[in-house]
């Protein structure tokens, strides 16, 4: 597999996991998942993790997976190599895993004394990858093995932090985020 092909497949395969956290920001608000509960002196998750935002994020990932699946044949013909069509459980694993990873990262931030929006290098950029890939492998193992070669996973681990920082800077400049990370 050529380098450019690997990068395109990695990006295409991860779009349903890349988008949910951004969609959660746009569609969020409402009742916090933790209901205001605390552990020790800090909230379990905080006000930034809401049921509505989580649902909006997962829904956005699922819709994108559906759209990409419809487009995959034509895009594959244009590119000259196959891009993934998303098995339903793969779409669920990627979208829900991304949101769960973000929720778990929030939990870890609260346990380490970081406030909402505080930077946590490494965790901030890869939290959704660390959960979405294993969850997808568990829910759709054949699909996962077909599309997530070691080279694709390596590209994801390298590409994701760059994309994450770039999209967060754009969201910050547009006034959609309070901090640029």
PDB file of C-alpha atoms in Angstrom:
ATOM      1  CA  UNK A   1       0.000   0.000   0.000  1.00  0.00           C
ATOM      2  CA  UNK A   2       1.436   3.391  -1.021  1.00  0.00           C
ATOM      3  CA  UNK A   3       1.891   6.086   1.620  1.00  0.00           C
ATOM      4  CA  UNK A   4      -0.777   8.400   0.194  1.00  0.00           C
ATOM      5  CA  UNK A   5      -3.225   5.490  -0.074  1.00  0.00           C
ATOM      6  CA  UNK A   6      -2.567   4.586   3.573  1.00  0.00           C
ATOM      7  CA  UNK A   7      -3.130   8.184   4.698  1.00  0.00           C
ATOM      8  CA  UNK A   8      -6.385   8.471   2.731  1.00  0.00           C
ATOM      9  CA  UNK A   9      -7.712   5.162   4.062  1.00  0.00           C
ATOM     10  CA  UNK A  10      -6.737   6.119   7.627  1.00  0.00           C
ATOM     11  CA  UNK A  11      -8.459   9.487   7.382  1.00  0.00           C
ATOM     12  CA  UNK A  12     -11.573   8.072   5.665  1.00  0.00           C
ATOM     13  CA  UNK A  13     -11.892   5.231   8.166  1.00  0.00           C
ATOM     14  CA  UNK A  14     -11.604   7.615  11.117  1.00  0.00           C
ATOM     15  CA  UNK A  15     -14.006  10.356  10.001  1.00  0.00           C
ATOM     16  CA  UNK A  16     -16.884   8.811  12.004  1.00  0.00           C
ATOM     17  CA  UNK A  17     -14.608   9.030  15.079  1.00  0.00           C
ATOM     18  CA  UNK A  18     -13.066  12.419  14.250  1.00  0.00           C
ATOM     19  CA  UNK A  19     -16.343  14.326  13.958  1.00  0.00           C
ATOM     20  CA  UNK A  20     -18.380  13.356  17.069  1.00  0.00           C
ATOM     21  CA  UNK A  21     -16.454  15.486  19.577  1.00  0.00           C
ATOM     22  CA  UNK A  22     -16.831  18.561  17.377  1.00  0.00           C
ATOM     23  CA  UNK A  23     -20.526  17.840  16.819  1.00  0.00           C
ATOM     24  CA  UNK A  24     -20.965  17.452  20.577  1.00  0.00           C
ATOM     25  CA  UNK A  25     -19.689  21.002  21.066  1.00  0.00           C
ATOM     26  CA  UNK A  26     -22.178  22.330  18.521  1.00  0.00           C
ATOM     27  CA  UNK A  27     -25.126  20.209  19.697  1.00  0.00           C
ATOM     28  CA  UNK A  28     -24.300  20.112  23.390  1.00  0.00           C
ATOM     29  CA  UNK A  29     -25.766  21.740  26.411  1.00  0.00           C
ATOM     30  CA  UNK A  30     -28.439  20.518  28.719  1.00  0.00           C
ATOM     31  CA  UNK A  31     -28.166  18.066  31.573  1.00  0.00           C
ATOM     32  CA  UNK A  32     -24.646  16.910  32.485  1.00  0.00           C
ATOM     33  CA  UNK A  33     -24.037  13.166  32.306  1.00  0.00           C
ATOM     34  CA  UNK A  34     -22.730  13.118  35.865  1.00  0.00           C
ATOM     35  CA  UNK A  35     -25.834  14.884  37.170  1.00  0.00           C
ATOM     36  CA  UNK A  36     -23.612  17.136  39.276  1.00  0.00           C
ATOM     37  CA  UNK A  37     -22.184  14.223  41.291  1.00  0.00           C
ATOM     38  CA  UNK A  38     -18.727  14.517  42.763  1.00  0.00           C
ATOM     39  CA  UNK A  39     -15.886  12.237  43.754  1.00  0.00           C
ATOM     40  CA  UNK A  40     -13.850  13.749  46.520  1.00  0.00           C
ATOM     41  CA  UNK A  41     -13.675  17.480  45.917  1.00  0.00           C
ATOM     42  CA  UNK A  42     -14.319  17.453  42.164  1.00  0.00           C
ATOM     43  CA  UNK A  43     -17.077  16.636  39.736  1.00  0.00           C
ATOM     44  CA  UNK A  44     -17.072  13.197  38.134  1.00  0.00           C
ATOM     45  CA  UNK A  45     -17.071  14.720  34.639  1.00  0.00           C
ATOM     46  CA  UNK A  46     -18.218  18.345  34.755  1.00  0.00           C
ATOM     47  CA  UNK A  47     -20.773  20.460  32.927  1.00  0.00           C
ATOM     48  CA  UNK A  48     -19.056  19.990  29.554  1.00  0.00           C
ATOM     49  CA  UNK A  49     -20.167  16.373  29.160  1.00  0.00           C
ATOM     50  CA  UNK A  50     -23.902  16.332  28.505  1.00  0.00           C
ATOM     51  CA  UNK A  51     -26.387  13.756  27.322  1.00  0.00           C
ATOM     52  CA  UNK A  52     -27.457  15.984  24.431  1.00  0.00           C
ATOM     53  CA  UNK A  53     -23.868  16.595  23.303  1.00  0.00           C
ATOM     54  CA  UNK A  54     -23.053  12.896  23.528  1.00  0.00           C
ATOM     55  CA  UNK A  55     -26.144  11.959  21.519  1.00  0.00           C
ATOM     56  CA  UNK A  56     -25.406  14.683  18.945  1.00  0.00           C
ATOM     57  CA  UNK A  57     -21.827  13.472  18.585  1.00  0.00           C
ATOM     58  CA  UNK A  58     -22.754   9.827  18.120  1.00  0.00           C
ATOM     59  CA  UNK A  59     -25.539  10.737  15.695  1.00  0.00           C
ATOM     60  CA  UNK A  60     -23.162  12.876  13.625  1.00  0.00           C
ATOM     61  CA  UNK A  61     -20.633  10.040  13.444  1.00  0.00           C
ATOM     62  CA  UNK A  62     -23.309   7.549  12.383  1.00  0.00           C
ATOM     63  CA  UNK A  63     -24.738   9.872   9.732  1.00  0.00           C
ATOM     64  CA  UNK A  64     -21.265  10.537   8.338  1.00  0.00           C
ATOM     65  CA  UNK A  65     -20.512   6.818   8.233  1.00  0.00           C
ATOM     66  CA  UNK A  66     -23.722   6.334   6.239  1.00  0.00           C
ATOM     67  CA  UNK A  67     -22.874   9.138   3.811  1.00  0.00           C
ATOM     68  CA  UNK A  68     -19.313   7.851   3.368  1.00  0.00           C
ATOM     69  CA  UNK A  69     -20.629   4.355   2.718  1.00  0.00           C
ATOM     70  CA  UNK A  70     -22.883   5.684  -0.055  1.00  0.00           C
ATOM     71  CA  UNK A  71     -19.953   7.599  -1.564  1.00  0.00           C
ATOM     72  CA  UNK A  72     -17.325   4.875  -1.121  1.00  0.00           C
ATOM     73  CA  UNK A  73     -17.858   3.154  -4.478  1.00  0.00           C
ATOM     74  CA  UNK A  74     -17.532   6.326  -6.536  1.00  0.00           C
ATOM     75  CA  UNK A  75     -14.621   7.631  -4.460  1.00  0.00           C
ATOM     76  CA  UNK A  76     -12.855   4.273  -4.795  1.00  0.00           C
ATOM     77  CA  UNK A  77     -13.299   4.403  -8.591  1.00  0.00           C
ATOM     78  CA  UNK A  78     -11.872   7.929  -8.731  1.00  0.00           C
ATOM     79  CA  UNK A  79      -8.907   7.117  -6.484  1.00  0.00           C
ATOM     80  CA  UNK A  80      -8.133   3.738  -8.027  1.00  0.00           C
ATOM     81  CA  UNK A  81      -8.181   1.926  -4.676  1.00  0.00           C
ATOM     82  CA  UNK A  82     -10.893   0.967  -2.220  1.00  0.00           C
ATOM     83  CA  UNK A  83     -11.947   3.134   0.696  1.00  0.00           C
ATOM     84  CA  UNK A  84     -14.053   1.660   3.509  1.00  0.00           C
ATOM     85  CA  UNK A  85     -17.764   1.184   3.456  1.00  0.00           C
ATOM     86  CA  UNK A  86     -18.857   1.181   7.087  1.00  0.00           C
ATOM     87  CA  UNK A  87     -20.474  -1.887   8.585  1.00  0.00           C
ATOM     88  CA  UNK A  88     -23.199  -0.679  10.976  1.00  0.00           C
ATOM     89  CA  UNK A  89     -21.410  -1.957  14.079  1.00  0.00           C
ATOM     90  CA  UNK A  90     -18.143  -0.423  12.891  1.00  0.00           C
ATOM     91  CA  UNK A  91     -19.889   2.945  12.641  1.00  0.00           C
ATOM     92  CA  UNK A  92     -21.269   2.506  16.155  1.00  0.00           C
ATOM     93  CA  UNK A  93     -17.848   1.533  17.513  1.00  0.00           C
ATOM     94  CA  UNK A  94     -16.119   4.513  15.938  1.00  0.00           C
ATOM     95  CA  UNK A  95     -18.727   7.142  16.844  1.00  0.00           C
ATOM     96  CA  UNK A  96     -19.665   5.883  20.311  1.00  0.00           C
ATOM     97  CA  UNK A  97     -16.050   4.977  21.094  1.00  0.00           C
ATOM     98  CA  UNK A  98     -14.950   8.515  20.277  1.00  0.00           C
ATOM     99  CA  UNK A  99     -17.505   9.978  22.661  1.00  0.00           C
ATOM    100  CA  UNK A 100     -16.715   7.425  25.377  1.00  0.00           C
ATOM    101  CA  UNK A 101     -13.006   8.200  25.033  1.00  0.00           C
ATOM    102  CA  UNK A 102     -13.700  11.891  25.501  1.00  0.00           C
ATOM    103  CA  UNK A 103     -15.882  11.180  28.548  1.00  0.00           C
ATOM    104  CA  UNK A 104     -13.177   8.972  30.088  1.00  0.00           C
ATOM    105  CA  UNK A 105     -10.589  11.683  29.434  1.00  0.00           C
ATOM    106  CA  UNK A 106     -12.788  14.161  31.273  1.00  0.00           C
ATOM    107  CA  UNK A 107     -12.994  11.737  34.192  1.00  0.00           C
ATOM    108  CA  UNK A 108      -9.174  11.440  34.244  1.00  0.00           C
ATOM    109  CA  UNK A 109      -8.789  15.213  34.055  1.00  0.00           C
ATOM    110  CA  UNK A 110     -11.038  15.682  37.080  1.00  0.00           C
ATOM    111  CA  UNK A 111      -9.112  13.011  39.015  1.00  0.00           C
ATOM    112  CA  UNK A 112      -5.826  14.801  38.307  1.00  0.00           C
ATOM    113  CA  UNK A 113      -7.198  18.171  39.424  1.00  0.00           C
ATOM    114  CA  UNK A 114      -7.542  19.722  35.977  1.00  0.00           C
ATOM    115  CA  UNK A 115     -10.495  22.017  35.404  1.00  0.00           C
ATOM    116  CA  UNK A 116     -12.806  22.004  32.384  1.00  0.00           C
ATOM    117  CA  UNK A 117     -10.856  23.099  29.339  1.00  0.00           C
ATOM    118  CA  UNK A 118      -7.448  22.551  30.955  1.00  0.00           C
ATOM    119  CA  UNK A 119      -4.798  21.099  28.692  1.00  0.00           C
ATOM    120  CA  UNK A 120      -3.741  17.472  29.131  1.00  0.00           C
ATOM    121  CA  UNK A 121      -1.184  16.817  26.351  1.00  0.00           C
ATOM    122  CA  UNK A 122      -1.449  13.418  24.702  1.00  0.00           C
ATOM    123  CA  UNK A 123      -4.738  12.524  26.335  1.00  0.00           C
ATOM    124  CA  UNK A 124      -6.527  15.457  24.678  1.00  0.00           C
ATOM    125  CA  UNK A 125      -5.356  14.420  21.223  1.00  0.00           C
ATOM    126  CA  UNK A 126      -5.761  10.648  21.389  1.00  0.00           C
ATOM    127  CA  UNK A 127      -8.526   9.926  23.932  1.00  0.00           C
ATOM    128  CA  UNK A 128     -11.123   9.125  21.294  1.00  0.00           C
ATOM    129  CA  UNK A 129      -8.719   6.975  19.268  1.00  0.00           C
ATOM    130  CA  UNK A 130      -7.730   4.895  22.301  1.00  0.00           C
ATOM    131  CA  UNK A 131     -11.365   3.890  22.878  1.00  0.00           C
ATOM    132  CA  UNK A 132     -12.871   3.953  19.371  1.00  0.00           C
ATOM    133  CA  UNK A 133     -10.362   1.548  17.808  1.00  0.00           C
ATOM    134  CA  UNK A 134     -10.670  -1.240  20.416  1.00  0.00           C
ATOM    135  CA  UNK A 135     -14.459  -0.823  20.586  1.00  0.00           C
ATOM    136  CA  UNK A 136     -14.688  -1.071  16.801  1.00  0.00           C
ATOM    137  CA  UNK A 137     -12.415  -4.126  16.815  1.00  0.00           C
ATOM    138  CA  UNK A 138     -14.696  -5.711  19.397  1.00  0.00           C
ATOM    139  CA  UNK A 139     -17.986  -4.872  17.624  1.00  0.00           C
ATOM    140  CA  UNK A 140     -16.893  -5.432  14.006  1.00  0.00           C
ATOM    141  CA  UNK A 141     -13.724  -7.558  14.093  1.00  0.00           C
ATOM    142  CA  UNK A 142     -13.727  -8.639  10.432  1.00  0.00           C
ATOM    143  CA  UNK A 143     -14.298  -5.086   9.213  1.00  0.00           C
ATOM    144  CA  UNK A 144     -11.621  -3.787  11.577  1.00  0.00           C
ATOM    145  CA  UNK A 145      -9.024  -6.313  10.392  1.00  0.00           C
ATOM    146  CA  UNK A 146      -9.802  -5.473   6.764  1.00  0.00           C
ATOM    147  CA  UNK A 147      -9.230  -1.722   7.139  1.00  0.00           C
ATOM    148  CA  UNK A 148      -6.962  -1.145  10.129  1.00  0.00           C
ATOM    149  CA  UNK A 149      -3.598  -2.554   9.137  1.00  0.00           C
ATOM    150  CA  UNK A 150      -0.603  -1.711  11.353  1.00  0.00           C
ATOM    151  CA  UNK A 151       0.386   0.981   8.821  1.00  0.00           C
ATOM    152  CA  UNK A 152      -3.088   2.559   8.943  1.00  0.00           C
ATOM    153  CA  UNK A 153      -3.063   2.531  12.755  1.00  0.00           C
ATOM    154  CA  UNK A 154       0.391   4.162  12.753  1.00  0.00           C
ATOM    155  CA  UNK A 155      -0.855   6.907  10.431  1.00  0.00           C
ATOM    156  CA  UNK A 156      -3.861   7.454  12.710  1.00  0.00           C
ATOM    157  CA  UNK A 157      -1.674   7.775  15.804  1.00  0.00           C
ATOM    158  CA  UNK A 158       0.592  10.281  14.029  1.00  0.00           C
ATOM    159  CA  UNK A 159      -2.075  12.164  12.029  1.00  0.00           C
ATOM    160  CA  UNK A 160      -4.703  12.493  14.761  1.00  0.00           C
ATOM    161  CA  UNK A 161      -2.805  14.870  17.077  1.00  0.00           C
ATOM    162  CA  UNK A 162      -2.027  17.160  14.124  1.00  0.00           C
ATOM    163  CA  UNK A 163      -5.664  17.179  13.005  1.00  0.00           C
ATOM    164  CA  UNK A 164      -6.879  17.637  16.569  1.00  0.00           C
ATOM    165  CA  UNK A 165      -4.697  20.667  17.242  1.00  0.00           C
ATOM    166  CA  UNK A 166      -5.553  22.187  13.843  1.00  0.00           C
ATOM    167  CA  UNK A 167      -9.326  21.775  14.194  1.00  0.00           C
ATOM    168  CA  UNK A 168      -9.251  23.064  17.771  1.00  0.00           C
ATOM    169  CA  UNK A 169      -7.352  26.174  16.678  1.00  0.00           C
ATOM    170  CA  UNK A 170      -9.946  26.777  13.956  1.00  0.00           C
ATOM    171  CA  UNK A 171     -12.821  26.288  16.428  1.00  0.00           C
ATOM    172  CA  UNK A 172     -11.104  28.679  18.853  1.00  0.00           C
ATOM    173  CA  UNK A 173     -10.651  31.338  16.148  1.00  0.00           C
ATOM    174  CA  UNK A 174     -14.337  30.943  15.193  1.00  0.00           C
ATOM    175  CA  UNK A 175     -15.371  31.424  18.815  1.00  0.00           C
ATOM    176  CA  UNK A 176     -16.684  27.861  19.177  1.00  0.00           C
ATOM    177  CA  UNK A 177     -14.145  26.947  21.865  1.00  0.00           C
ATOM    178  CA  UNK A 178     -12.868  28.899  24.841  1.00  0.00           C
ATOM    179  CA  UNK A 179      -9.320  27.555  24.566  1.00  0.00           C
ATOM    180  CA  UNK A 180      -7.175  26.659  21.542  1.00  0.00           C
ATOM    181  CA  UNK A 181      -6.468  23.076  22.634  1.00  0.00           C
TER     182      UNK A 181
END
